[in-house]
Amino acid sequence: MSSYGRLFLDEDVSSFALTRIRCLVSDGRRPSEELVKCIEFEFEHSSHLFADPRNFFGIRLAGSGAYDDWKAYSQRPDMPFGSLREAVWTPDS
């Protein structure tokens, strides 16, 4: 067990450069009303950090695969999330 904070957020290390950020957003009537439901940071060497800020017990952090699992879970017809839009950032975008 190790801390995600220690692995990714403690120091400015070039070997952990961000290569992609994905998030699921619920649209509001205005851009200021949009709400990030979850986010995934991808670092060099395929390391992933997933954050779910709306978790019942606080911010849930997870690794590879958690974003896709959350996305599939949120799209089930019995879930009350409504329509979600995926936003993706890469260094080239």
mmCIF file of C-alpha atoms in Angstrom:
data_model
loop_
_atom_site.group_PDB
_atom_site.id
_atom_site.type_symbol
_atom_site.label_atom_id
_atom_site.label_comp_id
_atom_site.label_asym_id
_atom_site.label_seq_id
_atom_site.Cartn_x
_atom_site.Cartn_y
_atom_site.Cartn_z
ATOM 1 C CA MET A 1 0.000 0.000 0.000
ATOM 2 C CA SER A 2 1.213 3.482 -0.803
ATOM 3 C CA SER A 3 -0.234 6.945 -0.965
ATOM 4 C CA TYR A 4 -1.421 8.245 -4.330
ATOM 5 C CA GLY A 5 -0.454 11.685 -3.112
ATOM 6 C CA ARG A 6 3.130 10.542 -2.566
ATOM 7 C CA LEU A 7 3.232 8.835 -5.977
ATOM 8 C CA PHE A 8 1.797 11.628 -8.096
ATOM 9 C CA LEU A 9 1.229 14.880 -6.244
ATOM 10 C CA ASP A 10 4.152 15.320 -3.843
ATOM 11 C CA GLU A 11 6.922 16.539 -6.139
ATOM 12 C CA ASP A 12 7.252 17.975 -9.609
ATOM 13 C CA VAL A 13 8.775 14.912 -11.265
ATOM 14 C CA SER A 14 8.985 14.907 -15.063
ATOM 15 C CA SER A 15 8.509 11.122 -15.206
ATOM 16 C CA PHE A 16 4.939 11.645 -14.002
ATOM 17 C CA ALA A 17 3.901 14.173 -16.627
ATOM 18 C CA LEU A 18 0.183 14.262 -17.395
ATOM 19 C CA THR A 19 -0.678 12.690 -20.730
ATOM 20 C CA ARG A 20 -4.497 12.862 -20.511
ATOM 21 C CA ILE A 21 -7.342 14.018 -18.283
ATOM 22 C CA ARG A 22 -10.850 12.593 -18.700
ATOM 23 C CA CYS A 23 -13.921 13.634 -16.767
ATOM 24 C CA LEU A 24 -17.651 13.060 -16.859
ATOM 25 C CA VAL A 25 -19.670 16.256 -16.599
ATOM 26 C CA SER A 26 -23.372 16.835 -16.097
ATOM 27 C CA ASP A 27 -24.521 19.733 -18.220
ATOM 28 C CA GLY A 28 -26.193 22.707 -16.657
ATOM 29 C CA ARG A 29 -28.174 25.482 -18.296
ATOM 30 C CA ARG A 30 -25.062 27.668 -18.080
ATOM 31 C CA PRO A 31 -21.378 26.631 -18.064
ATOM 32 C CA SER A 32 -21.127 27.744 -14.431
ATOM 33 C CA GLU A 33 -23.758 25.128 -13.514
ATOM 34 C CA GLU A 34 -21.841 22.172 -14.977
ATOM 35 C CA LEU A 35 -20.783 19.601 -12.400
ATOM 36 C CA VAL A 36 -17.794 17.230 -12.605
ATOM 37 C CA LYS A 37 -18.991 13.779 -11.531
ATOM 38 C CA CYS A 38 -15.601 12.023 -11.717
ATOM 39 C CA ILE A 39 -12.145 12.574 -13.186
ATOM 40 C CA GLU A 40 -9.178 10.456 -14.263
ATOM 41 C CA PHE A 41 -5.596 11.651 -14.598
ATOM 42 C CA GLU A 42 -3.311 9.589 -16.826
ATOM 43 C CA PHE A 43 0.412 9.937 -16.303
ATOM 44 C CA GLU A 44 3.350 8.747 -18.359
ATOM 45 C CA HIS A 45 3.975 5.009 -18.264
ATOM 46 C CA SER A 46 0.177 4.377 -18.127
ATOM 47 C CA SER A 47 -0.294 5.234 -14.455
ATOM 48 C CA HIS A 48 -3.840 6.329 -13.597
ATOM 49 C CA LEU A 49 -5.386 8.271 -10.744
ATOM 50 C CA PHE A 50 -9.194 8.299 -10.562
ATOM 51 C CA ALA A 51 -11.133 10.619 -8.265
ATOM 52 C CA ASP A 52 -14.819 10.453 -7.414
ATOM 53 C CA PRO A 53 -15.578 13.653 -5.453
ATOM 54 C CA ARG A 54 -19.200 12.688 -4.822
ATOM 55 C CA ASN A 55 -18.507 9.482 -2.931
ATOM 56 C CA PHE A 56 -20.536 9.059 0.270
ATOM 57 C CA PHE A 57 -17.419 8.738 2.480
ATOM 58 C CA GLY A 58 -15.463 11.584 0.838
ATOM 59 C CA ILE A 59 -13.293 11.681 -2.260
ATOM 60 C CA ARG A 60 -12.671 8.143 -3.483
ATOM 61 C CA LEU A 61 -9.319 7.559 -5.157
ATOM 62 C CA ALA A 62 -8.629 4.530 -7.338
ATOM 63 C CA GLY A 63 -6.331 3.348 -10.108
ATOM 64 C CA SER A 64 -6.539 1.940 -13.596
ATOM 65 C CA GLY A 65 -9.977 0.854 -14.810
ATOM 66 C CA ALA A 66 -11.978 2.752 -12.180
ATOM 67 C CA TYR A 67 -13.043 5.523 -14.578
ATOM 68 C CA ASP A 68 -14.434 3.078 -17.141
ATOM 69 C CA ASP A 69 -16.198 1.116 -14.386
ATOM 70 C CA TRP A 70 -17.776 4.302 -12.989
ATOM 71 C CA LYS A 71 -18.823 5.397 -16.486
ATOM 72 C CA ALA A 72 -20.516 2.044 -17.204
ATOM 73 C CA TYR A 73 -22.209 2.127 -13.778
ATOM 74 C CA SER A 74 -23.530 5.676 -14.308
ATOM 75 C CA GLN A 75 -25.061 4.776 -17.681
ATOM 76 C CA ARG A 76 -27.321 2.071 -16.287
ATOM 77 C CA PRO A 77 -31.001 2.945 -16.833
ATOM 78 C CA ASP A 78 -31.798 2.720 -13.099
ATOM 79 C CA MET A 79 -29.216 5.400 -12.146
ATOM 80 C CA PRO A 80 -30.373 8.997 -11.520
ATOM 81 C CA PHE A 81 -27.340 10.737 -13.073
ATOM 82 C CA GLY A 82 -29.090 11.954 -16.231
ATOM 83 C CA SER A 83 -27.063 12.627 -19.342
ATOM 84 C CA LEU A 84 -23.324 12.916 -18.859
ATOM 85 C CA ARG A 85 -20.797 14.345 -21.271
ATOM 86 C CA GLU A 86 -17.187 13.190 -21.428
ATOM 87 C CA ALA A 87 -14.529 15.898 -21.621
ATOM 88 C CA VAL A 88 -10.966 14.910 -22.556
ATOM 89 C CA TRP A 89 -7.774 16.959 -22.364
ATOM 90 C CA THR A 90 -4.421 15.944 -23.850
ATOM 91 C CA PRO A 91 -1.246 18.055 -24.107
ATOM 92 C CA ASP A 92 -1.846 18.391 -27.873
ATOM 93 C CA SER A 93 -5.443 19.618 -27.552
#
